[in-house]
Short mmCIF file of C-alpha atoms and ligand atoms in Angstrom, two decimals:
data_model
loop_
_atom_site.label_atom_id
_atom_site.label_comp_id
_atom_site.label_asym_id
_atom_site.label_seq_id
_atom_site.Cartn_x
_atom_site.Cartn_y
_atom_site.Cartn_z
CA UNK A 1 -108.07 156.26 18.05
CA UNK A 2 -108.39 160.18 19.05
CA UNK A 3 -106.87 162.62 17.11
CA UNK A 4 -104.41 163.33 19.91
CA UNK A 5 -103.56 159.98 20.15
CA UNK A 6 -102.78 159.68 16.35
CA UNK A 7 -100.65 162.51 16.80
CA UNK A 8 -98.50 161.03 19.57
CA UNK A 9 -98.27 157.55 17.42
CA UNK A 10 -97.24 159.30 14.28
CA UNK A 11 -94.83 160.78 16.31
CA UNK A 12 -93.50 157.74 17.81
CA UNK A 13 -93.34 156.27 14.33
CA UNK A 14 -91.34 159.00 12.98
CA UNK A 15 -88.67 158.90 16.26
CA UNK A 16 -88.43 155.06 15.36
CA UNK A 17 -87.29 155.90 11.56
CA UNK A 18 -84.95 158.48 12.55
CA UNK A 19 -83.32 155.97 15.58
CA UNK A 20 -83.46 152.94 13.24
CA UNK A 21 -81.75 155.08 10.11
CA UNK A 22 -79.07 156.74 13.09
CA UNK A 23 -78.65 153.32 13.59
CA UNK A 24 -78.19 151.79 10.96
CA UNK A 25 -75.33 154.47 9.96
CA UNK A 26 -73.19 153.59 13.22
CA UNK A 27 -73.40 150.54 12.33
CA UNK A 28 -71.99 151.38 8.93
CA UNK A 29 -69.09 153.35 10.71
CA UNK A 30 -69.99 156.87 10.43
CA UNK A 31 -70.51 159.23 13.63
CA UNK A 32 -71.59 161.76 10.87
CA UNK A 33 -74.62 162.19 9.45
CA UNK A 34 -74.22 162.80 5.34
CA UNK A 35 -77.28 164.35 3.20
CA UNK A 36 -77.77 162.69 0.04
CA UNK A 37 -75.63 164.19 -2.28
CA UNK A 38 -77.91 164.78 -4.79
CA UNK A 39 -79.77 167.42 -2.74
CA UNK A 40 -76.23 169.03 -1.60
CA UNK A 41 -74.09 169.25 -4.71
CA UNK A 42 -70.82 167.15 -4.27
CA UNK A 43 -69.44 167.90 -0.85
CA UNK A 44 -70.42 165.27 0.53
CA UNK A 45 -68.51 162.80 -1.54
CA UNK A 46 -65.56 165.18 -1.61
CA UNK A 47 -65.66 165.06 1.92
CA UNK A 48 -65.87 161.08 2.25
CA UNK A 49 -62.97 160.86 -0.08
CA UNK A 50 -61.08 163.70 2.01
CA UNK A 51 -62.01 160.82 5.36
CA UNK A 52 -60.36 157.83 3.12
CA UNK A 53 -57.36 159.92 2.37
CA UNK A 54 -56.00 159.53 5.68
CA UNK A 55 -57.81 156.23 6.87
CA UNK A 56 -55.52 154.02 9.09
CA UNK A 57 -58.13 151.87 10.55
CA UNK A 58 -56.63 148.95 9.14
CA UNK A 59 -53.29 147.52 8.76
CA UNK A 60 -53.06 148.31 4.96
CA UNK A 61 -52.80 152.03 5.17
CA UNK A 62 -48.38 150.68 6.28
CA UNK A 63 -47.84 149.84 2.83
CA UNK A 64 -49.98 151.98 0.30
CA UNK A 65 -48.87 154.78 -1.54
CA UNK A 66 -52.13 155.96 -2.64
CA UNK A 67 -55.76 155.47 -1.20
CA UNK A 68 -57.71 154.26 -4.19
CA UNK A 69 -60.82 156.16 -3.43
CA UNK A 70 -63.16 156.18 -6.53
CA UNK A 71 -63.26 157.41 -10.07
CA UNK A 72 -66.04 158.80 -12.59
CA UNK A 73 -69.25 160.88 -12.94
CA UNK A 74 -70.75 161.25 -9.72
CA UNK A 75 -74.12 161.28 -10.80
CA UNK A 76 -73.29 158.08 -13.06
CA UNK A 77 -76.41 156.31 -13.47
CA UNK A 78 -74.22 152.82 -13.58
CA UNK A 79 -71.35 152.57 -11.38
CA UNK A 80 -68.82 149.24 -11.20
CA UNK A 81 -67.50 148.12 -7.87
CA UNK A 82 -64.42 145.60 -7.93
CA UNK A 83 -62.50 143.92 -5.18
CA UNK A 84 -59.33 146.17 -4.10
CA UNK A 85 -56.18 148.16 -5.78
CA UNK A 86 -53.70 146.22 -7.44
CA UNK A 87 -50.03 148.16 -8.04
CA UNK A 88 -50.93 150.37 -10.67
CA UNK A 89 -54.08 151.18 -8.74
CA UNK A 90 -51.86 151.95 -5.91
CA UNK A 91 -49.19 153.93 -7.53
CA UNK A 92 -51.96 155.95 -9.92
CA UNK A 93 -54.24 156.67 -6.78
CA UNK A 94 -57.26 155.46 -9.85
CA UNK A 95 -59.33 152.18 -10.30
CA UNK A 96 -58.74 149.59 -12.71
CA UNK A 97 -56.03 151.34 -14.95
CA UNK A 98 -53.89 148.55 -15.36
CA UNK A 99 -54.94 145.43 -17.44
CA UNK A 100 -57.87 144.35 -16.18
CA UNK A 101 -58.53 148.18 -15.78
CA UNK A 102 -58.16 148.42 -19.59
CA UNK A 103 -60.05 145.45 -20.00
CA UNK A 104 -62.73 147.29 -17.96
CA UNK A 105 -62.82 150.59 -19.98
CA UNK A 106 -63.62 148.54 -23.48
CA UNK A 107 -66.33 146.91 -21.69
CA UNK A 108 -67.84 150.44 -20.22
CA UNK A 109 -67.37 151.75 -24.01
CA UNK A 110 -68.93 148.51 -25.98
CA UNK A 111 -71.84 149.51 -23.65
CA UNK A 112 -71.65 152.82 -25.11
CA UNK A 113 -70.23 154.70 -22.08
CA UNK A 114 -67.46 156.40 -22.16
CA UNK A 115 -65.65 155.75 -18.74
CA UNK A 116 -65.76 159.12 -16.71
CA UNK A 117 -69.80 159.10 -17.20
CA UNK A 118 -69.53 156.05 -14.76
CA UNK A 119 -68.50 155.54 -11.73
CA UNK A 120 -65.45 153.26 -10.88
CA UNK A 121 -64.65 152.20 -7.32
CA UNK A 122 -63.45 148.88 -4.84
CA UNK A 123 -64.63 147.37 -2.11
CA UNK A 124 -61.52 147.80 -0.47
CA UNK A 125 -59.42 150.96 -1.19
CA UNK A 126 -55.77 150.30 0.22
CA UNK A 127 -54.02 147.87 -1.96
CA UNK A 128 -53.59 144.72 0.65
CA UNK A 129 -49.69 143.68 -0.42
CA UNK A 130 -48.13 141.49 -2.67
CA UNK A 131 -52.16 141.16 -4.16
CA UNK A 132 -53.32 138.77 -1.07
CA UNK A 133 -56.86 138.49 -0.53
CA UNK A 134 -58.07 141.31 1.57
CA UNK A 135 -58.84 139.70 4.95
CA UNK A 136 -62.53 139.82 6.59
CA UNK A 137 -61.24 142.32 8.94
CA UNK A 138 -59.92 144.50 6.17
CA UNK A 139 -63.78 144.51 4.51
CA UNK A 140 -65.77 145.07 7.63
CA UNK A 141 -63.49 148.71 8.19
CA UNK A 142 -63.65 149.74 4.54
CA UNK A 143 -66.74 148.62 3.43
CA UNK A 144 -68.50 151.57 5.41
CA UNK A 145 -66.67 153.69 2.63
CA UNK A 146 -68.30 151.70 -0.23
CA UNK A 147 -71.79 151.83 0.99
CA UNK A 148 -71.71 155.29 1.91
CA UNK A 149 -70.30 156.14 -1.67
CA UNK A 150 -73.11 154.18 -3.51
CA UNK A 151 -75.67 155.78 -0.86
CA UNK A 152 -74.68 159.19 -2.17
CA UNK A 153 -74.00 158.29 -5.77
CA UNK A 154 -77.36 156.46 -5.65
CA UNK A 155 -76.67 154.33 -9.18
CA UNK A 156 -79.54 153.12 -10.68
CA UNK A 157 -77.20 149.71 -11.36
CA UNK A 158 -74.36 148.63 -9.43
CA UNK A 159 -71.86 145.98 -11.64
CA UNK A 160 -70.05 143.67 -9.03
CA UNK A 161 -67.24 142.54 -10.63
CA UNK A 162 -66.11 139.18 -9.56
CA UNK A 163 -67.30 137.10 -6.49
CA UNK A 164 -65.76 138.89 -4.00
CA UNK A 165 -67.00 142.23 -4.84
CA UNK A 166 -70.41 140.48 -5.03
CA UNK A 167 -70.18 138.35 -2.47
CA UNK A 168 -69.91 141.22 0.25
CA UNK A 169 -72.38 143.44 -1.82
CA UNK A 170 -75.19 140.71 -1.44
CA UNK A 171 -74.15 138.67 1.97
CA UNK A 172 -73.76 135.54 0.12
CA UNK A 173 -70.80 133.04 -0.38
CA UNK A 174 -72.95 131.84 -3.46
CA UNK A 175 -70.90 131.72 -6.50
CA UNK A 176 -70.26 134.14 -9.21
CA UNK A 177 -71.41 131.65 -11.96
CA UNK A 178 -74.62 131.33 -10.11
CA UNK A 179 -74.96 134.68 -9.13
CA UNK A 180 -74.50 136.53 -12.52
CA UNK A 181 -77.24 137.14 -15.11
CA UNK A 182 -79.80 138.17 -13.24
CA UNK A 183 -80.34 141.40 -10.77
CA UNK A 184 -80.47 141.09 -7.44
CA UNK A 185 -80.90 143.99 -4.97
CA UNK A 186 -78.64 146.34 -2.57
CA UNK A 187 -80.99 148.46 -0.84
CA UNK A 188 -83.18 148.90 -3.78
CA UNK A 189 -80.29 149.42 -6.24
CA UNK A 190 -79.71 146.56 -8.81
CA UNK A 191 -77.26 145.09 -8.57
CA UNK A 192 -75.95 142.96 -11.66
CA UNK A 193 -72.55 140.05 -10.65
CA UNK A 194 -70.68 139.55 -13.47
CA UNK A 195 -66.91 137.89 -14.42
CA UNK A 196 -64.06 140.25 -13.24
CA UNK A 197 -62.20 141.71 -15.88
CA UNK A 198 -59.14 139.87 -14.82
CA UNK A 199 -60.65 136.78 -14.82
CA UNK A 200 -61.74 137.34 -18.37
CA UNK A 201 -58.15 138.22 -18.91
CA UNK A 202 -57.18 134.36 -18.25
CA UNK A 203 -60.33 133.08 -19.41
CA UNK A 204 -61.40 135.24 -22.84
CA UNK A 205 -64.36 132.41 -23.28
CA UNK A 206 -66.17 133.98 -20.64
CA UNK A 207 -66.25 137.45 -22.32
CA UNK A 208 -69.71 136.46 -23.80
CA UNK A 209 -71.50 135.55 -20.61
CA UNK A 210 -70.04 139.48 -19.78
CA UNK A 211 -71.40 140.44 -22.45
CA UNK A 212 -74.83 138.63 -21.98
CA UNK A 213 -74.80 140.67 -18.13
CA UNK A 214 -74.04 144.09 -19.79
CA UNK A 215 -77.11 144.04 -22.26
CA UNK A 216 -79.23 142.87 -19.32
CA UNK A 217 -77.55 145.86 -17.65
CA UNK A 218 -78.32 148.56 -20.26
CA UNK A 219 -81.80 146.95 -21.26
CA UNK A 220 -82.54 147.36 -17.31
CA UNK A 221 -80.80 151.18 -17.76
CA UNK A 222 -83.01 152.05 -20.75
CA UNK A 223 -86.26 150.93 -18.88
CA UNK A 224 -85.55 153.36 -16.50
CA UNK A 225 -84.81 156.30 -18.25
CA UNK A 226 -88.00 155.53 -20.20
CA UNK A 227 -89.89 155.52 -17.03
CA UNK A 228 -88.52 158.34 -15.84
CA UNK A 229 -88.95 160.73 -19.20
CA UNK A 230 -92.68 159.50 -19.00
CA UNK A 231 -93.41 160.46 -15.93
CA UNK A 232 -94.42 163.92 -15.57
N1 URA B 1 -58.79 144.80 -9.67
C1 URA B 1 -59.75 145.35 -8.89
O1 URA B 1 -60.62 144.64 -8.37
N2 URA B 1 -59.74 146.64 -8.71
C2 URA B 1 -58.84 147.45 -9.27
O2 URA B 1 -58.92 148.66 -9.05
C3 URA B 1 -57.86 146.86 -10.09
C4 URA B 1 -57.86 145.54 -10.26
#
């Protein structure tokens, strides 16, 4: 190929990445493009959280008092995704502060977190009423919120917590038993399924497969930051 004509392909390449990424993001919901946060400071999740606030694109923006955007460090190298605002959730405007959410914060700390140096958020962020499953509707509007959080957060480990959170993270209707104890990936992030801390509210027997997941978790955590403090 001539020079000129590697010029014009590269070209062509490069148009295809940008339309494919554009793309992509419509897809996703968002007319706006967003830099990655980490090359921005923290507008840019200040100003996704400032879009939730007033989000009626679903039905369950009638009922909530709160949206239940996202909690924690922003530049949390571990972040925990559950399913959707429960009452407290919804009257606190915070993730997972009621039971399950306390159940939640002794797991982040027996990992040797404390729980503002992660980052906390739902799949869904309007609590759907009376604690019904959110409906597939309800996901495919919010979800655009999610991904774009964890796009600009960019955790090196994402903890789905319970099958539904997992589920719609990976595109699977596998099971949670099958699915947890072992990564598996979200656009390069890995992503670790584990019990829901509700669940292991009615079942305490399964707090030591949890428990199995979360050394996986900061094994996998470790490994990285060794990689990265080795390389120069
Ligand atoms: N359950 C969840 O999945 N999320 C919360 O925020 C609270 C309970």
């Amino acid at each position: 190929m001539s020079d000129s004509r590697e010029i014009v392909q590269e070209y062509l390449d490069i148009v295809a990445t940008v339309r494919e990424y554009v793309e992509e993001q419509m897809q996703l919901g968002f007319t706006e493009h967003h830099e990655p946060k980490k090359q921005t400071g923290d507008f840019d999740l200040k100003r996704l959280r400032e879009e939730a606030a007033d989000c009626t694109r679903c039905e369950l923006h009638q009922n909530r008092n709160t949206v239940v955007f996202g909690t924690g460090d922003e530049n949390a190298e571990l972040m925990f995704v559950g399913e959707a605002p429960g009452a407290d959730e919804d009257r606190q405007g915070e993730p997972f502060v009621g039971r399950a959410g306390q159940l939640l914060t002794k797991i982040i700390e027996a990992v040797g977190y404390a729980r503002g140096q992660v980052y906390i958020a739902n799949v869904i962020k309007c609590r759907p009423p009376g604690n019904r499953n959110p409906k597939p509707v309800e996901v495919e509007t919010c979800e655009p919120f999610l991904l774009k959080q964890i796009e600009l957060i960019h955790p090196k480990v994402i903890c789905a917590l319970g099958s539904f959170a997992a589920q719609t993270l990976l595109r699977t209707d596998q099971k949670i038993s099958s699915l947890r104890g072992k990564f598996h990936d979200y656009r390069g992030v890995k992503v670790m399924p584990t019990y829901h801390p509700a669940f292991l509210l009615r079942n305490p027997n399964a707090k030591r497969d949890v428990w199995e997941d979360m050394k996986l978790v900061i094994a996998e955590l470790k490994k990285d930051r060794a990689l990265r403090e080795s390389s120069p």
